[in-house]
GROMACS .gro file of C-alpha atoms in nm:
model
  290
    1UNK     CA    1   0.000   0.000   0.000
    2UNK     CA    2   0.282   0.280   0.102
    3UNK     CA    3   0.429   0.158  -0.250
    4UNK     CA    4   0.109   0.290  -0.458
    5UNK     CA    5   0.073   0.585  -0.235
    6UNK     CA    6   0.422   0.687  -0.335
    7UNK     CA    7   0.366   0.589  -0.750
    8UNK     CA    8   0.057   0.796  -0.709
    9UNK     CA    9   0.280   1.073  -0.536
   10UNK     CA   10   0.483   1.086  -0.857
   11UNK     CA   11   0.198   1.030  -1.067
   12UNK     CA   12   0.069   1.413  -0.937
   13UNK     CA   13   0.432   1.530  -1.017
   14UNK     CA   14   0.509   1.392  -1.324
   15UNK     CA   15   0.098   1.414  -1.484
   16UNK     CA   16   0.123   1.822  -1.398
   17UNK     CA   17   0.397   1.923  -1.661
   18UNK     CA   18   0.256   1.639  -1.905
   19UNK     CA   19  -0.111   1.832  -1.863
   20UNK     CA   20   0.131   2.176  -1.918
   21UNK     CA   21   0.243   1.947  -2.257
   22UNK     CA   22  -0.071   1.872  -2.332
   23UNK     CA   23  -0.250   2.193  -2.307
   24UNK     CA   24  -0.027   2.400  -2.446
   25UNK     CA   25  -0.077   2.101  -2.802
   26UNK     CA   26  -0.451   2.106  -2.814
   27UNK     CA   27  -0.492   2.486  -2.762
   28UNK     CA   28  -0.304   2.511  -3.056
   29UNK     CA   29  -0.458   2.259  -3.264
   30UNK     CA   30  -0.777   2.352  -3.126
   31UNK     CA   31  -0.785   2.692  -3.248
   32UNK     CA   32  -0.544   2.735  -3.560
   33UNK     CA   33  -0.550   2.352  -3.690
   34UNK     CA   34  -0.171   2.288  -3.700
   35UNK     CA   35  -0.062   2.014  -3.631
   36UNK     CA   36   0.240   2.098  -3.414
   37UNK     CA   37   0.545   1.873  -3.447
   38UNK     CA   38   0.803   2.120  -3.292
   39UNK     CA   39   0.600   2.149  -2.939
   40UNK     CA   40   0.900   1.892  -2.836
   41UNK     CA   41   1.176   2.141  -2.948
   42UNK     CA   42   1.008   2.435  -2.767
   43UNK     CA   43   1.004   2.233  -2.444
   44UNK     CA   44   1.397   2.163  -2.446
   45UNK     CA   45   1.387   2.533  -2.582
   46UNK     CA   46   1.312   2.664  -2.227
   47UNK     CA   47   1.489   2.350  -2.093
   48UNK     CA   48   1.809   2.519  -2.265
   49UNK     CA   49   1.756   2.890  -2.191
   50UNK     CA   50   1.718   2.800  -1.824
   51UNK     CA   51   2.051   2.649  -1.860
   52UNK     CA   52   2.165   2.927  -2.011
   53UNK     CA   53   2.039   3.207  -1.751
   54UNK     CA   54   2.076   2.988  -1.425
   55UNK     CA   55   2.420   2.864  -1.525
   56UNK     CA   56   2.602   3.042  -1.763
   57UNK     CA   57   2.514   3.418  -1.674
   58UNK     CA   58   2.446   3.329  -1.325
   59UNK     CA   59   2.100   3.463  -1.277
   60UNK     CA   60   1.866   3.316  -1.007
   61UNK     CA   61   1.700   2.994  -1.035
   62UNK     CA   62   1.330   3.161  -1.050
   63UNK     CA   63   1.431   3.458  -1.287
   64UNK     CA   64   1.591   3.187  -1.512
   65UNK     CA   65   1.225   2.992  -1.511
   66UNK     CA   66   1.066   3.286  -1.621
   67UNK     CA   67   1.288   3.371  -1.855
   68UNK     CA   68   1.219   3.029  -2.011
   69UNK     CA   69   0.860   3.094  -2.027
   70UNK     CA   70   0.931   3.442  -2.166
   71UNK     CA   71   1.166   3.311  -2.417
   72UNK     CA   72   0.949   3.029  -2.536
   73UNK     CA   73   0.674   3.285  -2.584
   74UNK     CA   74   0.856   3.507  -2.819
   75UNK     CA   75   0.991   3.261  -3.013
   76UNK     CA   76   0.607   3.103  -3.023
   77UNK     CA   77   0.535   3.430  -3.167
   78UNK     CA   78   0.827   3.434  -3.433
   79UNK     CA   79   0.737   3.052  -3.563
   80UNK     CA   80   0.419   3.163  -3.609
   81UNK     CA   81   0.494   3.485  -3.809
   82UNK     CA   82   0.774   3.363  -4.014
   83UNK     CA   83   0.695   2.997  -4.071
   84UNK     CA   84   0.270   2.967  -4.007
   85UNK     CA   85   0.150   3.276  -4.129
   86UNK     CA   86   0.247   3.227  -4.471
   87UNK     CA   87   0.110   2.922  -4.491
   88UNK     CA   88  -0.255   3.069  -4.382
   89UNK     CA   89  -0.532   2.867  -4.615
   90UNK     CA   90  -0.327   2.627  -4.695
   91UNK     CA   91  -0.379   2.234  -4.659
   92UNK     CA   92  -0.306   2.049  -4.318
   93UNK     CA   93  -0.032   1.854  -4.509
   94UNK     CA   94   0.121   2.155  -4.570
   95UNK     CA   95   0.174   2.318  -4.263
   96UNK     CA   96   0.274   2.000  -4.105
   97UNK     CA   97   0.581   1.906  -4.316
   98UNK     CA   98   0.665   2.321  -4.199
   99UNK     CA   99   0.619   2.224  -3.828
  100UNK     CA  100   0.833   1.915  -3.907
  101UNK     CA  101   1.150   2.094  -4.090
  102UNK     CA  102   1.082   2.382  -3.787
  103UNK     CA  103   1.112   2.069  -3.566
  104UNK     CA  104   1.476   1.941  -3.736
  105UNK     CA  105   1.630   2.296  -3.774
  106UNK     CA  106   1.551   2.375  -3.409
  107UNK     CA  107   1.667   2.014  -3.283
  108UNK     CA  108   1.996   2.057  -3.515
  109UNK     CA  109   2.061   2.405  -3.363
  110UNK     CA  110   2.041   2.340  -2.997
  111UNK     CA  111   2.306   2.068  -3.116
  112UNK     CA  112   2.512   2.247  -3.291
  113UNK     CA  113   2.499   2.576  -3.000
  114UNK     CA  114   2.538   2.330  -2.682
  115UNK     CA  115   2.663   1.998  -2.837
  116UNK     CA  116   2.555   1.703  -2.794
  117UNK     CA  117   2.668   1.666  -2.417
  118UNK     CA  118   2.364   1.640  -2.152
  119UNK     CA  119   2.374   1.911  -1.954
  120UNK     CA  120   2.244   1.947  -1.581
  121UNK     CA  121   2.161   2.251  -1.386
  122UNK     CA  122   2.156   2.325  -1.008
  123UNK     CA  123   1.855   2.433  -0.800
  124UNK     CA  124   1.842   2.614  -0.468
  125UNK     CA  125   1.700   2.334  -0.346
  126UNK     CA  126   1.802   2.094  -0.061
  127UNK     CA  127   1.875   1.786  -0.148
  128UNK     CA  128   1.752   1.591   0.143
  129UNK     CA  129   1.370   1.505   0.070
  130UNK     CA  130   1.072   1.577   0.260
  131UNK     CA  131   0.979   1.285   0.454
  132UNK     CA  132   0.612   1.257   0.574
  133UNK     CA  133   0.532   0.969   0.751
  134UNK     CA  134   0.688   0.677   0.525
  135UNK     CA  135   0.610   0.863   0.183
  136UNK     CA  136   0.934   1.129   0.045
  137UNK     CA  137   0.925   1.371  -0.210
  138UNK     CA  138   1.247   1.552  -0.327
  139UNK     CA  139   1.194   1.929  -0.285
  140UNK     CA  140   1.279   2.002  -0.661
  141UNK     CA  141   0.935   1.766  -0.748
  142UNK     CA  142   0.706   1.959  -0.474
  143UNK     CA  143   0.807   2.265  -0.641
  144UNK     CA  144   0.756   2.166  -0.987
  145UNK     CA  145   0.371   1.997  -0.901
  146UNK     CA  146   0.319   2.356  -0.752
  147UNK     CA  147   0.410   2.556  -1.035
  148UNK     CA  148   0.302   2.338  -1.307
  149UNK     CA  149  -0.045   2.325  -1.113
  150UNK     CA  150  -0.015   2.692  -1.121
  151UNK     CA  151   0.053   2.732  -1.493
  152UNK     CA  152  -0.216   2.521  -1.524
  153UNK     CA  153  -0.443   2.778  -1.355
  154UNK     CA  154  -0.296   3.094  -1.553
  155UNK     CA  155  -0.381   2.889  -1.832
  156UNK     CA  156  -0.766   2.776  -1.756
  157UNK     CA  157  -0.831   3.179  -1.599
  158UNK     CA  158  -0.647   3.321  -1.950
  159UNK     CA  159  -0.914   3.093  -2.182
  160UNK     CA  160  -1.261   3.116  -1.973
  161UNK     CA  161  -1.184   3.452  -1.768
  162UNK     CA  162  -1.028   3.701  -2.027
  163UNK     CA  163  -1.115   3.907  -2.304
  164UNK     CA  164  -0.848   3.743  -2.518
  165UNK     CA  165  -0.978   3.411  -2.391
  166UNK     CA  166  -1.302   3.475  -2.521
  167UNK     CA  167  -1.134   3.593  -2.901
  168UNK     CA  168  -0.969   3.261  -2.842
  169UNK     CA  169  -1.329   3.070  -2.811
  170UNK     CA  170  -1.462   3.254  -3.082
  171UNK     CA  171  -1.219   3.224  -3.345
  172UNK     CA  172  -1.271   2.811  -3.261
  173UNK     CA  173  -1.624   2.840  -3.272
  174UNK     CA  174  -1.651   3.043  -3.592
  175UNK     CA  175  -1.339   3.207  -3.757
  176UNK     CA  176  -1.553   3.439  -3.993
  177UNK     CA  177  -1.835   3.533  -3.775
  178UNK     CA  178  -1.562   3.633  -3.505
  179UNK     CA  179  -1.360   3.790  -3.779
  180UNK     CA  180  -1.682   4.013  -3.826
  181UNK     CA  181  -1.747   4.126  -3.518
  182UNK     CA  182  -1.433   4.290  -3.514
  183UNK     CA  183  -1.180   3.962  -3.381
  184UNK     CA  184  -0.815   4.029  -3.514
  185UNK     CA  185  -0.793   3.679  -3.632
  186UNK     CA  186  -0.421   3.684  -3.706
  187UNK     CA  187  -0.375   3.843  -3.362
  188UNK     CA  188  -0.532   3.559  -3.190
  189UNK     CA  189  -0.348   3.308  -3.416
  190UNK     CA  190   0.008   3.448  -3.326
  191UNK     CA  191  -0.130   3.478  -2.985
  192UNK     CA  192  -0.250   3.125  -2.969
  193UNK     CA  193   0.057   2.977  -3.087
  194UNK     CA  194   0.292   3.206  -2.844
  195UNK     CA  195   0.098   3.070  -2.571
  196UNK     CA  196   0.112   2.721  -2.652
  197UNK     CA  197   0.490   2.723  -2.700
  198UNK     CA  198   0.543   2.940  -2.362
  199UNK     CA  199   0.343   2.642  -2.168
  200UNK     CA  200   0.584   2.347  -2.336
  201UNK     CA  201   0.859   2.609  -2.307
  202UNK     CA  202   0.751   2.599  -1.930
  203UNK     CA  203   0.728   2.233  -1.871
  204UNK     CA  204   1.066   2.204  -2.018
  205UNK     CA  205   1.259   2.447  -1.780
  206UNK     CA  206   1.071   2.229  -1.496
  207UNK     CA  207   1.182   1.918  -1.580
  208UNK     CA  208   1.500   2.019  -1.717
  209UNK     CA  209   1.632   2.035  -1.360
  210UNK     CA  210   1.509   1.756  -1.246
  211UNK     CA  211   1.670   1.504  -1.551
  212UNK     CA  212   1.919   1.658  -1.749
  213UNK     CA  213   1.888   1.862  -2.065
  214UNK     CA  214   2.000   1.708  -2.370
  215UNK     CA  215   1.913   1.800  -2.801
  216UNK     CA  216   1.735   1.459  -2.758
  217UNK     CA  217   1.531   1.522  -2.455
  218UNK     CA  218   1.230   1.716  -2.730
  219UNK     CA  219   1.178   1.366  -2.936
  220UNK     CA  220   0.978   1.189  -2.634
  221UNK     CA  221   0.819   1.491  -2.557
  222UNK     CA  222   0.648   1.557  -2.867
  223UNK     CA  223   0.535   1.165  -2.875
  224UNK     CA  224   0.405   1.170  -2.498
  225UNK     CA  225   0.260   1.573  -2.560
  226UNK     CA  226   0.036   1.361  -2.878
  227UNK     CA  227  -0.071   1.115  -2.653
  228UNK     CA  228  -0.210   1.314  -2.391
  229UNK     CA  229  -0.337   1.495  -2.706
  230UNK     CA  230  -0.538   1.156  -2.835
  231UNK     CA  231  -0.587   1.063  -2.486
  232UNK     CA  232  -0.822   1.379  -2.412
  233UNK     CA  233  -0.922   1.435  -2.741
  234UNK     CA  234  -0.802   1.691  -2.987
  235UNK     CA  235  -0.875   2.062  -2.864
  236UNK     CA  236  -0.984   1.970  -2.563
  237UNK     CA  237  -0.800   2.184  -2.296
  238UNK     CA  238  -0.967   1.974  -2.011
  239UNK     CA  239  -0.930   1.655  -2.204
  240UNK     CA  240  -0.550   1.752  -2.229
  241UNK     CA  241  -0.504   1.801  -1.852
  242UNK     CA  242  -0.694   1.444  -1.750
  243UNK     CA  243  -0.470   1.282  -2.012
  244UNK     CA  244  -0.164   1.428  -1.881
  245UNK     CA  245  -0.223   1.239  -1.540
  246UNK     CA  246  -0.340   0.976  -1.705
  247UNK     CA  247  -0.066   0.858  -1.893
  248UNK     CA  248   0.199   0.935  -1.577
  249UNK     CA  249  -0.066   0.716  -1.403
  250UNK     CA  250   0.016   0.456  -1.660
  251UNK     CA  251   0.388   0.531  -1.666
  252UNK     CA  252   0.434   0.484  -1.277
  253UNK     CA  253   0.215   0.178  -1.256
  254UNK     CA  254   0.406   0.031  -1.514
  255UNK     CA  255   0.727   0.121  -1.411
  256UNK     CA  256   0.667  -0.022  -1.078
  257UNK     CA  257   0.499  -0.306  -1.097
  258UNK     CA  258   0.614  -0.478  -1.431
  259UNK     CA  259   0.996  -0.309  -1.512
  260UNK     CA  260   1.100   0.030  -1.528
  261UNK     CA  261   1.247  -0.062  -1.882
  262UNK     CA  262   0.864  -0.047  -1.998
  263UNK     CA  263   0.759   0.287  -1.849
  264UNK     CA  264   0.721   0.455  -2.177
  265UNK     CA  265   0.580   0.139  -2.349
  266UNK     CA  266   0.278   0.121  -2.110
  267UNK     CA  267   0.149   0.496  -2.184
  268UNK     CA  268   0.166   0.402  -2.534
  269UNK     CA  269  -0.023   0.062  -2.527
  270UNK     CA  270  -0.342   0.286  -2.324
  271UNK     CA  271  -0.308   0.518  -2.667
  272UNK     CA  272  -0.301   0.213  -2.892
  273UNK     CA  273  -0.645   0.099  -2.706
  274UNK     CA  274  -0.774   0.460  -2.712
  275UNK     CA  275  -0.726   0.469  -3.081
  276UNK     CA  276  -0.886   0.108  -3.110
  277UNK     CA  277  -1.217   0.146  -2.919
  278UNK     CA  278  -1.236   0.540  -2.889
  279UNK     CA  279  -1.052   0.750  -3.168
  280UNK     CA  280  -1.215   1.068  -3.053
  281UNK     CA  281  -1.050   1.021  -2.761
  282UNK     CA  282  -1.169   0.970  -2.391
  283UNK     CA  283  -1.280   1.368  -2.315
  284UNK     CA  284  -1.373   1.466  -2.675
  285UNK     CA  285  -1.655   1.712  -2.654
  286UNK     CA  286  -1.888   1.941  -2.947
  287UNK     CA  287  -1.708   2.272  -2.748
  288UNK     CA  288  -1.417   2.161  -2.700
  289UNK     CA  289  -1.228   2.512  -2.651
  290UNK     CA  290  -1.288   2.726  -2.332
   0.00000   0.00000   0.00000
């Protein structure tokens, strides 16, 4: 019994930056229809600039997380502009071999600016766990549930609280109609996007500290971020956050009661079934956005 307590522990830490994946995937599929295969390369994006603020310039450990989200925001903004905008009205195929070269450029570049060496990066936390009763948690996880479950929160208030949140629902309900009553639609697309990529951005300076950061670490990410995705059913922001604890659910459970060599596999066999009995996906609604 204190075993599952402690999977399910980890399941909470792990399943809040997988919902941070998640959401940031199907808000932008959701609203814009693109089919985004650099969300990986965004999230060791802010993995890397964290890196580069904590460690190299020396900044603080917080500043350097926001910096990440910051960072992964503008460049959100820039992949949309240069690379999506372009591309506006033309077929899903299209766009997604664009997301796919963004994907190997950006992947290439972060090897070919910090090489190919895995790269770890100190906290100003203390290394002995907190011990409550006979369950631990490290420190560096408590804070990363917190602020993940936070970001999560900026996230739902931005889309169902906002006045941008509400352009948001519109231009998913009904591009033209919102495009009428005055909606800047390519405003809300660059928006859109910036967002998504600041909340993988986000999930990737979190974690980054807590494995190490490698060019490598994006490919898993983008295939557990379209899980969650499938899981919850496309454009489905609360769909997206279920799935995200879903599948660390399934990771954990795997790990630790059939081999820790299958942790990954097991997620993936729960999408395989998903896709067999329920392709819509588990949370799939008509309004899907908001």
């Amino acid at each position: 019994m204190t075993e599952l307590l402690q999977h399910l522990i980890n399941t909470l830490i792990l399943g809040s930056t997988y919902a941070l994946l998640g959401i940031g995937l199907t808000l932008i599929f959701g609203i814009m229809r693109v089919v985004n295969f650099a969300h990986g390369e965004l999230y060791s994006f802010g993995a890397y600039i964290l890196y580069f603020v904590a460690i190299m310039l020396g900044a603080n450990f917080f500043v350097a997380l926001i910096a990440a989200i910051v960072a992964g925001c503008l460049l959100g903004a820039i992949l949309e502009f240069v690379l999506l905008r372009p591309m506006r009205g033309a077929d899903i195929d299209t766009t997604m071999l664009v997301m796919i070269g963004a994907m190997i450029v950006m992947q290439n570049g972060e090897q070919f600016v910090w090489g190919g060496v895995a790269k770890s990066v100190a906290t100003p936390f203390p290394e002995l766990p907190l011990v409550i009763g006979s369950f631990s948690v490290s420190w560096l996880r408590l804070f990363v549930f917190c602020a993940a479950l936070a970001l999560i929160g900026v996230a739902y208030f931005l889309i169902n609280r906002t006045k941008l949140g509400k352009a948001m629902r519109a231009t998913f309900q009904d591009r033209d109609a919102a495009s009428l009553m005055g909606v800047n639609i390519q405003f809300i697309y660059m928006a859109t996007f910036a967002i998504g990529s600041s909340l993988a951005a986000a999930a990737g300076a979190l974690l980054g500290p807590v494995y190490v950061i490698s060019p490598q670490m994006g490919n898993l990410a983008s295939l557990k971020s379209f899980a969650i995705v499938i899981l919850g059913g496309l454009g489905s922001i609360q769909g997206a956050t279920i799935g995200g604890f879903l599948l660390a659910l399934a990771e954990e459970l795997g790990a630790g009661y059939i081999s820790s060599g299958y942790r990954d596999a097991m997620g993936f066999l729960i999408i395989i079934a998903v896709l067999l009995f329920r392709p819509t996906g588990l949370f799939a609604r008509v309004e899907r956005i908001g």
